PDB file of N, CA and C in Angstrom:
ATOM      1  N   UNK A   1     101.880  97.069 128.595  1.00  0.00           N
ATOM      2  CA  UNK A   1     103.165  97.573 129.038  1.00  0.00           C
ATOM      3  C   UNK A   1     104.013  96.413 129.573  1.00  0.00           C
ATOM      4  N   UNK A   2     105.274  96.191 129.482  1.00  0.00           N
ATOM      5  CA  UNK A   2     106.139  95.212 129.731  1.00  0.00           C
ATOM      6  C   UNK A   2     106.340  95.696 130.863  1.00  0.00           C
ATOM      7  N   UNK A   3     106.957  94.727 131.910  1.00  0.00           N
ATOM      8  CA  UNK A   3     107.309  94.790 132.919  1.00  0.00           C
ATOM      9  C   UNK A   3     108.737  95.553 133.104  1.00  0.00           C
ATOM     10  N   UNK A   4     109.312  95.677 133.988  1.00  0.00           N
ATOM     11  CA  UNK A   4     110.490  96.426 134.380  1.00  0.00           C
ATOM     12  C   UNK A   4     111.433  94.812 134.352  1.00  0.00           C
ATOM     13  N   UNK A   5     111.267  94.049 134.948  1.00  0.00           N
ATOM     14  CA  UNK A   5     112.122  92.846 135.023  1.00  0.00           C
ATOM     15  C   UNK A   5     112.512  92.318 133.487  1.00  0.00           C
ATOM     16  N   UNK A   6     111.185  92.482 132.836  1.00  0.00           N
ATOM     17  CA  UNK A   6     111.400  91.719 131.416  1.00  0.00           C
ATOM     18  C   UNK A   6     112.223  92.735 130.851  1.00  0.00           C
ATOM     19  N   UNK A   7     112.048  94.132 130.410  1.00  0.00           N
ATOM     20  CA  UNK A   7     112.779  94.500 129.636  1.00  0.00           C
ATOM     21  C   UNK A   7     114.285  94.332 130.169  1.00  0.00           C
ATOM     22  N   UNK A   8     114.475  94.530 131.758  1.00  0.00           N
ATOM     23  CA  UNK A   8     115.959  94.380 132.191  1.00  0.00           C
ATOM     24  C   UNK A   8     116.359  92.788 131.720  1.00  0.00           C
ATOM     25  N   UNK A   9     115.413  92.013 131.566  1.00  0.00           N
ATOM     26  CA  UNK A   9     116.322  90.639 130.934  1.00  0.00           C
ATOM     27  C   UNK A   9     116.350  90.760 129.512  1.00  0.00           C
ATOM     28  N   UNK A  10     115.429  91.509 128.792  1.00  0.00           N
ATOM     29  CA  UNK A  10     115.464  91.458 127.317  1.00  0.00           C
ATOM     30  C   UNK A  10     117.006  92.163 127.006  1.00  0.00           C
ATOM     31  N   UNK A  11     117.153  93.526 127.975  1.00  0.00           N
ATOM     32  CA  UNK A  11     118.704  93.956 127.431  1.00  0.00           C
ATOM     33  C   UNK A  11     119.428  92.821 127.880  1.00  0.00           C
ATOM     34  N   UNK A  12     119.665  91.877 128.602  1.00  0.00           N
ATOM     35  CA  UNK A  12     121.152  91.654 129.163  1.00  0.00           C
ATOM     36  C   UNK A  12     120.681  90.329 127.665  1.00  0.00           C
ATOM     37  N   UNK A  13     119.728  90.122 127.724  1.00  0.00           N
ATOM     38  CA  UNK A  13     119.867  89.838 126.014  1.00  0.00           C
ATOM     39  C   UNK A  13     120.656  89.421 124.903  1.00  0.00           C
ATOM     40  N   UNK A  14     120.029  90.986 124.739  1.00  0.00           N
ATOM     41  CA  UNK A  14     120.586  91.995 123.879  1.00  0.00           C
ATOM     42  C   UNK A  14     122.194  91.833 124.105  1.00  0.00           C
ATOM     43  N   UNK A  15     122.735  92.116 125.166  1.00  0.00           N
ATOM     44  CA  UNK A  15     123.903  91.769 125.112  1.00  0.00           C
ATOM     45  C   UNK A  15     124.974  90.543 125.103  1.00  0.00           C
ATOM     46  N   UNK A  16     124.203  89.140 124.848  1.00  0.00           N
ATOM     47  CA  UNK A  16     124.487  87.637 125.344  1.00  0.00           C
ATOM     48  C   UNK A  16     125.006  87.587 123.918  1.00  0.00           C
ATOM     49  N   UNK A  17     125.804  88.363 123.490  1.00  0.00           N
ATOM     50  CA  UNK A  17     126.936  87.994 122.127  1.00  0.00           C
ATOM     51  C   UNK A  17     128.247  88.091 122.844  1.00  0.00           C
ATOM     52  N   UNK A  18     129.256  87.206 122.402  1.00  0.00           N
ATOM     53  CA  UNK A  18     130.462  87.690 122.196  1.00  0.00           C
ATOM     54  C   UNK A  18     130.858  88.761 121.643  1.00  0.00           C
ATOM     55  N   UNK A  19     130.132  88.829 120.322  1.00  0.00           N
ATOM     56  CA  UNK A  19     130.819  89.769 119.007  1.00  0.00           C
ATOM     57  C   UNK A  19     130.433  90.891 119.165  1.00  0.00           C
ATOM     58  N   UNK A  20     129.262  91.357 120.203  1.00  0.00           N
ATOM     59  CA  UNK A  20     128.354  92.372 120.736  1.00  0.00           C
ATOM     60  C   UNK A  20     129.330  92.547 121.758  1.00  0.00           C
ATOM     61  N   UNK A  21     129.876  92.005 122.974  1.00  0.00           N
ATOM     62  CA  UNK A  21     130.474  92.390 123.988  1.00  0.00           C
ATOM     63  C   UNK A  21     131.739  93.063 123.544  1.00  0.00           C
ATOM     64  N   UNK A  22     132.513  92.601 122.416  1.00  0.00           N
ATOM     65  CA  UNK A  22     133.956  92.752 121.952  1.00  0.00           C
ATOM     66  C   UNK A  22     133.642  94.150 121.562  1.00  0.00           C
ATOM     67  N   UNK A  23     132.474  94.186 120.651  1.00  0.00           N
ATOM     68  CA  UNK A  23     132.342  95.650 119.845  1.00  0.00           C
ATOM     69  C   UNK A  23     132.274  96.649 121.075  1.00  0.00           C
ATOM     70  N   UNK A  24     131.156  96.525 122.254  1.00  0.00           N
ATOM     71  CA  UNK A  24     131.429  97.778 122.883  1.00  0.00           C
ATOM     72  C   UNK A  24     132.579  97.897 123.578  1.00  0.00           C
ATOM     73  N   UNK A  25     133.352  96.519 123.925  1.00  0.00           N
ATOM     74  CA  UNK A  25     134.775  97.083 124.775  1.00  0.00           C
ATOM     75  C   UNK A  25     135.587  98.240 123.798  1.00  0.00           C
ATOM     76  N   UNK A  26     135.615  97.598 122.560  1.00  0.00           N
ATOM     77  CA  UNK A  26     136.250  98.215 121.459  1.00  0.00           C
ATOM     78  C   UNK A  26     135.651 100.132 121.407  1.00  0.00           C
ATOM     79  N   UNK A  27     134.533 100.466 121.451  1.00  0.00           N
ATOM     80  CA  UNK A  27     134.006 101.397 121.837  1.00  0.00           C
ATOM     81  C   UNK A  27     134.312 102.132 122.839  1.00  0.00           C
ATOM     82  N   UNK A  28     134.640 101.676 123.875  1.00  0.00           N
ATOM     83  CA  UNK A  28     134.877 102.227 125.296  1.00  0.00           C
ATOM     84  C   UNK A  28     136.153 103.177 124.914  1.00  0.00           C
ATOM     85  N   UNK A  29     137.175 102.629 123.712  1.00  0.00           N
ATOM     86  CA  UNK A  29     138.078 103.806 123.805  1.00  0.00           C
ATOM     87  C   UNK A  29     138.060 104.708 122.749  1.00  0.00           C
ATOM     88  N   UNK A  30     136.606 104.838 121.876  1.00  0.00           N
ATOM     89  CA  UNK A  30     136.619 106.034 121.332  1.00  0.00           C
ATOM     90  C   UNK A  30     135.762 105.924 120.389  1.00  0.00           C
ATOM     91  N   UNK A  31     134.874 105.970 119.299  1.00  0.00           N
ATOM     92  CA  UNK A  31     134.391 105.667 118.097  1.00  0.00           C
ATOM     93  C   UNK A  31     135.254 104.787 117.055  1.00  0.00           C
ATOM     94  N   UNK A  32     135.090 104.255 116.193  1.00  0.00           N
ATOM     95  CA  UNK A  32     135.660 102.721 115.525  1.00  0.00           C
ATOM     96  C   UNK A  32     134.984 103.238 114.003  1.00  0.00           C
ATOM     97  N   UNK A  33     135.719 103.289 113.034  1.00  0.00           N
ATOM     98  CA  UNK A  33     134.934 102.733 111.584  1.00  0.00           C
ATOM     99  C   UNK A  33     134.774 101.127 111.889  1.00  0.00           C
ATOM    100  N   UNK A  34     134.230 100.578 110.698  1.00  0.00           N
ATOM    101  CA  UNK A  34     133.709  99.651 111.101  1.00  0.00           C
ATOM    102  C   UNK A  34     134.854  98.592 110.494  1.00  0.00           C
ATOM    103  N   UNK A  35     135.965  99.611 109.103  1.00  0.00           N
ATOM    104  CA  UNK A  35     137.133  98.417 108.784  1.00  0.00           C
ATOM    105  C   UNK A  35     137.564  97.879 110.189  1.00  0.00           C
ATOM    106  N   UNK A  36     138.065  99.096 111.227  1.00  0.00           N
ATOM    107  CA  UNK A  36     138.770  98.896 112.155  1.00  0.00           C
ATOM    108  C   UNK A  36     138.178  97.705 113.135  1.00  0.00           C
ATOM    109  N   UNK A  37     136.690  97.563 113.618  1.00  0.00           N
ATOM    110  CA  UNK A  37     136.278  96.895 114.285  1.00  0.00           C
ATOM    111  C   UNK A  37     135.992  95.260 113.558  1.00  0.00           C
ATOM    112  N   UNK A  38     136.273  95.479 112.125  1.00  0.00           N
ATOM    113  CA  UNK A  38     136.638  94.085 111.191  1.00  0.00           C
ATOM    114  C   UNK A  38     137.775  93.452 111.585  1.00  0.00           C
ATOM    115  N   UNK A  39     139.120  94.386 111.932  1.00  0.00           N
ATOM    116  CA  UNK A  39     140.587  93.637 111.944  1.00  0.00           C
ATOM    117  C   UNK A  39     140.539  93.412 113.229  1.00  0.00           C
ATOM    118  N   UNK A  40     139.941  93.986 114.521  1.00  0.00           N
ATOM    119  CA  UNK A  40     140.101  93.449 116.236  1.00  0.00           C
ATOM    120  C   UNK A  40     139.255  92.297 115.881  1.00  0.00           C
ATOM    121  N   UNK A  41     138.223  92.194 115.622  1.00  0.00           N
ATOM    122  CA  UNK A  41     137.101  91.051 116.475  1.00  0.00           C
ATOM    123  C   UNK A  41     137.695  90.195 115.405  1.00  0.00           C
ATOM    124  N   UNK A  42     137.988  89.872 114.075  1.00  0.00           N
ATOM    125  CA  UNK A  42     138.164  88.966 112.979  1.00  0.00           C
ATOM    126  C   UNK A  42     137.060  87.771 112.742  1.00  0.00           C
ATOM    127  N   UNK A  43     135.873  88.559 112.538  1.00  0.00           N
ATOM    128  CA  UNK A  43     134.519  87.710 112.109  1.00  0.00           C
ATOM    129  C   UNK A  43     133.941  87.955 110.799  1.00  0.00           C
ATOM    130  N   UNK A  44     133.022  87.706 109.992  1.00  0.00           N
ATOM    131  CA  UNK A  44     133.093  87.569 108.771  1.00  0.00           C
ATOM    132  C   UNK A  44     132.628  89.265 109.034  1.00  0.00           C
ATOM    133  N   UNK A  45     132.362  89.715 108.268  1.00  0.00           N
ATOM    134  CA  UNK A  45     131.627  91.013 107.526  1.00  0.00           C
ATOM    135  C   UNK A  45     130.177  91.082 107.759  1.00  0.00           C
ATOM    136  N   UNK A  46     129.921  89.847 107.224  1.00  0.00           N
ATOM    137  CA  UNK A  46     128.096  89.724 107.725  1.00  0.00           C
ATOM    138  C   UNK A  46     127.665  89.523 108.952  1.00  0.00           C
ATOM    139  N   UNK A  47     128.910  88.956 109.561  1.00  0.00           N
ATOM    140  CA  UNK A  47     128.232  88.582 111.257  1.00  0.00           C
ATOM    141  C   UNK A  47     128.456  89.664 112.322  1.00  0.00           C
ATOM    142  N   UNK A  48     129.631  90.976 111.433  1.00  0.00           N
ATOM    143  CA  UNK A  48     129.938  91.678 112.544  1.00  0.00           C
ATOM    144  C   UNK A  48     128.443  93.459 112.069  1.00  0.00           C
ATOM    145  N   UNK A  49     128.023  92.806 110.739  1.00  0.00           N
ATOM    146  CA  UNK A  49     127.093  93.651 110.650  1.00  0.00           C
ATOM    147  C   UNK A  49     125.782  93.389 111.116  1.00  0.00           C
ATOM    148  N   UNK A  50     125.363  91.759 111.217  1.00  0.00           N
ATOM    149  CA  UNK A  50     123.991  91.685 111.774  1.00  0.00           C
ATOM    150  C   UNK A  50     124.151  92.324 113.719  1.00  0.00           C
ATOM    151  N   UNK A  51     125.595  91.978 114.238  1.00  0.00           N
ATOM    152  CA  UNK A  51     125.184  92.070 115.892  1.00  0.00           C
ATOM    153  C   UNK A  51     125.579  93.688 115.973  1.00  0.00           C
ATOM    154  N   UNK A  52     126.177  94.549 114.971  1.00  0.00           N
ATOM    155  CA  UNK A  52     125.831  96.154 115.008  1.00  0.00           C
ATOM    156  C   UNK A  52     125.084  96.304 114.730  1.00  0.00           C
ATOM    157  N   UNK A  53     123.731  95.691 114.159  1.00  0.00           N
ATOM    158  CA  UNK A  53     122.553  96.033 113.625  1.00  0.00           C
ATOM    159  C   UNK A  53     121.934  95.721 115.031  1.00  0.00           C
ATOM    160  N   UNK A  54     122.275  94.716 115.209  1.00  0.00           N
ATOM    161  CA  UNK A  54     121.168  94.902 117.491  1.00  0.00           C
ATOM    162  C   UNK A  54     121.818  96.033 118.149  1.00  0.00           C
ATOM    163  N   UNK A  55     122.957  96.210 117.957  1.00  0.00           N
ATOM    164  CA  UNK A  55     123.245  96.765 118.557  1.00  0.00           C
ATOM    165  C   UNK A  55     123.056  98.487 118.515  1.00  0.00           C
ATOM    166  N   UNK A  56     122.871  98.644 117.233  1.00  0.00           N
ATOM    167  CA  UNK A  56     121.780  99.832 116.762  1.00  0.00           C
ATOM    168  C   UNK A  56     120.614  99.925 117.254  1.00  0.00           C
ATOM    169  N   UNK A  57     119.768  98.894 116.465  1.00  0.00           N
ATOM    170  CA  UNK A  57     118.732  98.912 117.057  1.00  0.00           C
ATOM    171  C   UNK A  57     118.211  99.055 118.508  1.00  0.00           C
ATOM    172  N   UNK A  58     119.053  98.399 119.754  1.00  0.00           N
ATOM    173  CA  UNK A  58     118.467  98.665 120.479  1.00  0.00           C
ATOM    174  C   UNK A  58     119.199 100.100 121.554  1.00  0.00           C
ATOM    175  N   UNK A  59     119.456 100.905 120.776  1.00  0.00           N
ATOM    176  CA  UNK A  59     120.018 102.138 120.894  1.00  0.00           C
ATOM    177  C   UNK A  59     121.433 102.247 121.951  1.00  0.00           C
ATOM    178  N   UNK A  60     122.089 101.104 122.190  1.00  0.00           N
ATOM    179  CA  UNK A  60     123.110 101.118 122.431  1.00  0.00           C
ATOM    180  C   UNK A  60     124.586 101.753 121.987  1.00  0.00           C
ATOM    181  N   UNK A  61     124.397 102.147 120.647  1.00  0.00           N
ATOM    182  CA  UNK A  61     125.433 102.367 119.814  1.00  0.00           C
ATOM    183  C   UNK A  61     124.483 103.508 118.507  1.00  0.00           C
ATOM    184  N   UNK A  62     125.290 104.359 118.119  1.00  0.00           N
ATOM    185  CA  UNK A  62     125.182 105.010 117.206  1.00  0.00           C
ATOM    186  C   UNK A  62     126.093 105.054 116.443  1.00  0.00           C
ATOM    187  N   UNK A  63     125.767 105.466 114.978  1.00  0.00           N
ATOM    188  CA  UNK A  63     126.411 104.973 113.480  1.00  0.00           C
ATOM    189  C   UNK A  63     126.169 106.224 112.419  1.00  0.00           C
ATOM    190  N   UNK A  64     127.256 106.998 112.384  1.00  0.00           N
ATOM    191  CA  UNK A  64     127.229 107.546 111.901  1.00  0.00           C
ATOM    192  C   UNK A  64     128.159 107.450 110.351  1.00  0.00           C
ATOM    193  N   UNK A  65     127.734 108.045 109.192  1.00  0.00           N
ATOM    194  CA  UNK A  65     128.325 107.831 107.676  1.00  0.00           C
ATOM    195  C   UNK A  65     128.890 109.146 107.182  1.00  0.00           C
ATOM    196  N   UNK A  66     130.146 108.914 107.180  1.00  0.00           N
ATOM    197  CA  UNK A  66     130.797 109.938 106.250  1.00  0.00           C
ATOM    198  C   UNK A  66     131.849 109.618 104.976  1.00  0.00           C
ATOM    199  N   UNK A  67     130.475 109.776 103.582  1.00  0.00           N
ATOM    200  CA  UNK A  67     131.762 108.922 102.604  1.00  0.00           C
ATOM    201  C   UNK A  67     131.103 107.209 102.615  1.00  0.00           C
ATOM    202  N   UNK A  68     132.051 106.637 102.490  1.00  0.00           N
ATOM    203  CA  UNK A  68     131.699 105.177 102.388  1.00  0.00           C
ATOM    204  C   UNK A  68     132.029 104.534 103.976  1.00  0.00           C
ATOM    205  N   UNK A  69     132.505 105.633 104.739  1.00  0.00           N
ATOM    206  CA  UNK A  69     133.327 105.040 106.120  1.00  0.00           C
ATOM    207  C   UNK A  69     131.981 105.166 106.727  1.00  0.00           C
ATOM    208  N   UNK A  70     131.640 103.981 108.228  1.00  0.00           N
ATOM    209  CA  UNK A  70     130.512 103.936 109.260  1.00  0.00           C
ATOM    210  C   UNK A  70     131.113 103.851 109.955  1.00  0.00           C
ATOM    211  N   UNK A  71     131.269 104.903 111.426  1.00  0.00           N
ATOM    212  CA  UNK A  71     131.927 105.068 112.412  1.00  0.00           C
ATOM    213  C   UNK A  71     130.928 104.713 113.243  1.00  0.00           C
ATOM    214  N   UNK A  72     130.961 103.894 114.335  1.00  0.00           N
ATOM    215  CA  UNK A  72     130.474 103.502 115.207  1.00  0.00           C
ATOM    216  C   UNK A  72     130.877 103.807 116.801  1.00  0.00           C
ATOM    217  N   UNK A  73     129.744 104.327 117.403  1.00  0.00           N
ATOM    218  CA  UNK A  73     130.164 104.810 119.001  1.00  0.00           C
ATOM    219  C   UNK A  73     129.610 104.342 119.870  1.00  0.00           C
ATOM    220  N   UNK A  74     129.578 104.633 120.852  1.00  0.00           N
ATOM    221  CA  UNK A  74     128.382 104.078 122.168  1.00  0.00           C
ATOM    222  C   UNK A  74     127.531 105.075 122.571  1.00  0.00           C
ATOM    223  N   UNK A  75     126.296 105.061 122.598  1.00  0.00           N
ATOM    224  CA  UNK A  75     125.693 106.338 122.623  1.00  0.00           C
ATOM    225  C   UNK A  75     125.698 106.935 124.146  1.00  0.00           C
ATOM    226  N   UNK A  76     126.557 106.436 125.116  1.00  0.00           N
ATOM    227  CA  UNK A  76     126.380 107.043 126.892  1.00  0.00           C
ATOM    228  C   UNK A  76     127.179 106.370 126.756  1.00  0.00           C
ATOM    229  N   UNK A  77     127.759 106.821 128.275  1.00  0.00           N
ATOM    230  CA  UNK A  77     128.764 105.997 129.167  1.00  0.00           C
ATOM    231  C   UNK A  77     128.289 105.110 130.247  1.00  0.00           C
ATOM    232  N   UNK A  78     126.703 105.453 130.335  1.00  0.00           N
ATOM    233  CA  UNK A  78     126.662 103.749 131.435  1.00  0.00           C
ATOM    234  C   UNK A  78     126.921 102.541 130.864  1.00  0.00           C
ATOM    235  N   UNK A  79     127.128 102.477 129.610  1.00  0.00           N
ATOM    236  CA  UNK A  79     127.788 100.792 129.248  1.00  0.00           C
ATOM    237  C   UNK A  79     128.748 100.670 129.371  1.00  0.00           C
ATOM    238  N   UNK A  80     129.932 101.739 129.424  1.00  0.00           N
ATOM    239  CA  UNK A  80     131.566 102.005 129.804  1.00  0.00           C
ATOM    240  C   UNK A  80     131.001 101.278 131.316  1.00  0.00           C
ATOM    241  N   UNK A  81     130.285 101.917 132.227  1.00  0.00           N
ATOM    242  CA  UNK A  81     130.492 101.328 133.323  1.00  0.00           C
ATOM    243  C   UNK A  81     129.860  99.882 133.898  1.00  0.00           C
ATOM    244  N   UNK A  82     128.805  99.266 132.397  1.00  0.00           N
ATOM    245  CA  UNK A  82     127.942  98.482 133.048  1.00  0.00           C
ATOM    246  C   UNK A  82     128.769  97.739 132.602  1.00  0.00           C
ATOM    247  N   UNK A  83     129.535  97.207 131.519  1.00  0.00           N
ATOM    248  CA  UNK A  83     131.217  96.610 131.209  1.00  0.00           C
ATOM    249  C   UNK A  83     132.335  96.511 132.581  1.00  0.00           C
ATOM    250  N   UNK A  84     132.589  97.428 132.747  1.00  0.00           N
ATOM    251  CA  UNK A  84     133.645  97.598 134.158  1.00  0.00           C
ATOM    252  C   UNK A  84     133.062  96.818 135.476  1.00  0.00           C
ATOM    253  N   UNK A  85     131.614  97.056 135.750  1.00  0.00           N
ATOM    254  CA  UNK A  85     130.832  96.472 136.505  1.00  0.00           C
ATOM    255  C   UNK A  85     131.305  94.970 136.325  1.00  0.00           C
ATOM    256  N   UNK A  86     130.999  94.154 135.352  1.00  0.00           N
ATOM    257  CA  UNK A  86     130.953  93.060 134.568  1.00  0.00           C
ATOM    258  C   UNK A  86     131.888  92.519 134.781  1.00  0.00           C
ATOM    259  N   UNK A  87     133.204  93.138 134.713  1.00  0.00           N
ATOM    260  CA  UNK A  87     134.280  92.973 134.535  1.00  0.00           C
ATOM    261  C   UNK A  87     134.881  92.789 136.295  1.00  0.00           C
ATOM    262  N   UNK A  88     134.342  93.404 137.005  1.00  0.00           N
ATOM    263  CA  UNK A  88     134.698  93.309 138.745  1.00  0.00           C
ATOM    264  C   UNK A  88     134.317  91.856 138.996  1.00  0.00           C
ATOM    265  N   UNK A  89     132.720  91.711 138.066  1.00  0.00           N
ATOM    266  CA  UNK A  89     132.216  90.871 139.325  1.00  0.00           C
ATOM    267  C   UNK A  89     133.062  89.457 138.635  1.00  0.00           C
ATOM    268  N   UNK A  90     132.868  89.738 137.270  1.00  0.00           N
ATOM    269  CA  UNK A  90     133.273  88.526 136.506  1.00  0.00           C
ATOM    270  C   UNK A  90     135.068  87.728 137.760  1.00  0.00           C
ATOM    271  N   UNK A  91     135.486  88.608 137.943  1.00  0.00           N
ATOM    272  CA  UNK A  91     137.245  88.654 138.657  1.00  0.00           C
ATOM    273  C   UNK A  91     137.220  88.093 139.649  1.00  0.00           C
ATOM    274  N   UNK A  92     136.373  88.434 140.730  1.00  0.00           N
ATOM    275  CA  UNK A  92     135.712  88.475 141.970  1.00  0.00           C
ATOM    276  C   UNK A  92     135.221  86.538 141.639  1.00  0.00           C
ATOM    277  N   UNK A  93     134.490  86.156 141.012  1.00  0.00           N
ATOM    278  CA  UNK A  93     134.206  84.876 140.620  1.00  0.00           C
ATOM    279  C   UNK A  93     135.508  83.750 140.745  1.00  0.00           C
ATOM    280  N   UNK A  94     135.790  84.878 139.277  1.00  0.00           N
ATOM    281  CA  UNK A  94     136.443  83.432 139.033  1.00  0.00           C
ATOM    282  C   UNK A  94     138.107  83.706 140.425  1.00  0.00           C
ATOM    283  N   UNK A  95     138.128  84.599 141.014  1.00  0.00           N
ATOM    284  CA  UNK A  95     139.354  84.702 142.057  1.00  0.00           C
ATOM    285  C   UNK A  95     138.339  83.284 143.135  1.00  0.00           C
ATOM    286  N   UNK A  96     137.260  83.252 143.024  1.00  0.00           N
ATOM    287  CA  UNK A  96     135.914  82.145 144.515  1.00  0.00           C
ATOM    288  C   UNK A  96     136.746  81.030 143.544  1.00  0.00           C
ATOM    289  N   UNK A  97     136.893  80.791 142.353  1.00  0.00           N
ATOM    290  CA  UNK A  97     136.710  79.532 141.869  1.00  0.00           C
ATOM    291  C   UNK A  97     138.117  78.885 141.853  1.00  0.00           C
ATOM    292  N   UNK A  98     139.303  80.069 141.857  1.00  0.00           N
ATOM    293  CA  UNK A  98     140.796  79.749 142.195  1.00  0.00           C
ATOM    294  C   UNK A  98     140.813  78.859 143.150  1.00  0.00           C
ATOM    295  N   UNK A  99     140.194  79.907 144.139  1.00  0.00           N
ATOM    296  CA  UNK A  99     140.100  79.329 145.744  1.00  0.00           C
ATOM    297  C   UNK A  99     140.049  77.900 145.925  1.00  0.00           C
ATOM    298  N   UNK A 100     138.853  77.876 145.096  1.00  0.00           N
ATOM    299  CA  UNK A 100     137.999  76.349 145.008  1.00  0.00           C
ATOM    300  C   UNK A 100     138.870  75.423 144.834  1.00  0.00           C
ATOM    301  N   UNK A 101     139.408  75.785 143.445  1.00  0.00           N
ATOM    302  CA  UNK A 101     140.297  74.581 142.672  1.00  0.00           C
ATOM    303  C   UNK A 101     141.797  74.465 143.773  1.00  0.00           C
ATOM    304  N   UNK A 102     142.342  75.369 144.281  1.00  0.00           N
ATOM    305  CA  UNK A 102     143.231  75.353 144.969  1.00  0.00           C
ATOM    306  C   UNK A 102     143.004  74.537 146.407  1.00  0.00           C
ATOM    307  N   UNK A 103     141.730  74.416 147.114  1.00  0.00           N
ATOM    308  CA  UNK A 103     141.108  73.507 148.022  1.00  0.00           C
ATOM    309  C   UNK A 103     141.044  72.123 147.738  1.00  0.00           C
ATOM    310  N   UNK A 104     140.318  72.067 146.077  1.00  0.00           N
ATOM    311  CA  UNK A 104     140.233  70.674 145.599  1.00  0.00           C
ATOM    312  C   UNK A 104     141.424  69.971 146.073  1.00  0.00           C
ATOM    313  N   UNK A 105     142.485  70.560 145.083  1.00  0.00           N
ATOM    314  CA  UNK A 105     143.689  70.303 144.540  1.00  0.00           C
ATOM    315  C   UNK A 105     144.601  69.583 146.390  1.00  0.00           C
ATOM    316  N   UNK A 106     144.864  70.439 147.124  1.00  0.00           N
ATOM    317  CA  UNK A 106     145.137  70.143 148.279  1.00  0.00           C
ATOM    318  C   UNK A 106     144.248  69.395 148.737  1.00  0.00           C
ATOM    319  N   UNK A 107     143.547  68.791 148.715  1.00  0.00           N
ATOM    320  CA  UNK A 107     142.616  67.660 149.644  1.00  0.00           C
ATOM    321  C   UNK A 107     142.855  66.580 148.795  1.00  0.00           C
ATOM    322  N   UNK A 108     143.294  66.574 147.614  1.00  0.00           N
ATOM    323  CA  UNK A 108     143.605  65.109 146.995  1.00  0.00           C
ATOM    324  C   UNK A 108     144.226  64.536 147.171  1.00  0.00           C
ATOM    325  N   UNK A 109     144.382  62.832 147.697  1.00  0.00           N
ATOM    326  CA  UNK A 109     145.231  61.994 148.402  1.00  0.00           C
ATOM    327  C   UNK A 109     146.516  61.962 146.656  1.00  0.00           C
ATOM    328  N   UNK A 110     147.429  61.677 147.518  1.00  0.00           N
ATOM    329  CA  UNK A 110     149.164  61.714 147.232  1.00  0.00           C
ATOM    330  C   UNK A 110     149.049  60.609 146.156  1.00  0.00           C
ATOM    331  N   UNK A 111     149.130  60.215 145.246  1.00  0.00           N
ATOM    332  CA  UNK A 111     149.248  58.995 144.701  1.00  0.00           C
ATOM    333  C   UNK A 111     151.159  58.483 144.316  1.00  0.00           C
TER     334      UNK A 111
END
């Protein structure tokens, strides 16, 4: 049996794509065919199908076929919020690192 720590690092993982992060923001406002999620992210075809394929796989997203169209969703809403989460702390950072640079910046002699 895997540990509780490992699998919580195996997802955040799972999620250490760009093209993976873009797709579920893109998700957050509704289900996507997959043309549509071709013209936002603008990555080849093959690359935006291998990181929906993790992203299938590891049951994050569901894919459903009607016709030749693959509509793609998020299967829950705790990734709506583990995104938003992400998104606080990410703000919260980089607002410490403003700070920072704005400290630097004022302590540098006048030239």
């Amino acid at each position: 049996m895997v540990p509780l720590y490992e699998a919580k690092a195996e997802f955040f993982r799972m999620l250490g794509h760009p093209v993976r992060i873009r797709v579920l923001e893109l998700l957050q406002e509704g289900p996507r065919p997959v043309r549509e999620l071709l013209a936002e992210i603008e990555v080849e075809p093959s690359n935006l199908s291998q990181q929906l394929a993790v992203l299938r796989r590891s049951g994050i997203v569901t894919a459903t076929r009607t016709g030749s169209t693959v509509v793609y969703e998020l299967a829950g809403g705790d990734v709506a919020e583990l995104l938003g989460a992400a998104r606080r702390i990410l703000a919260t950072l980089l607002v410490g690192r403003q700070g920072l640079l704005e400290e630097l910046r004022s302590a540098e002699p006048a030239r």
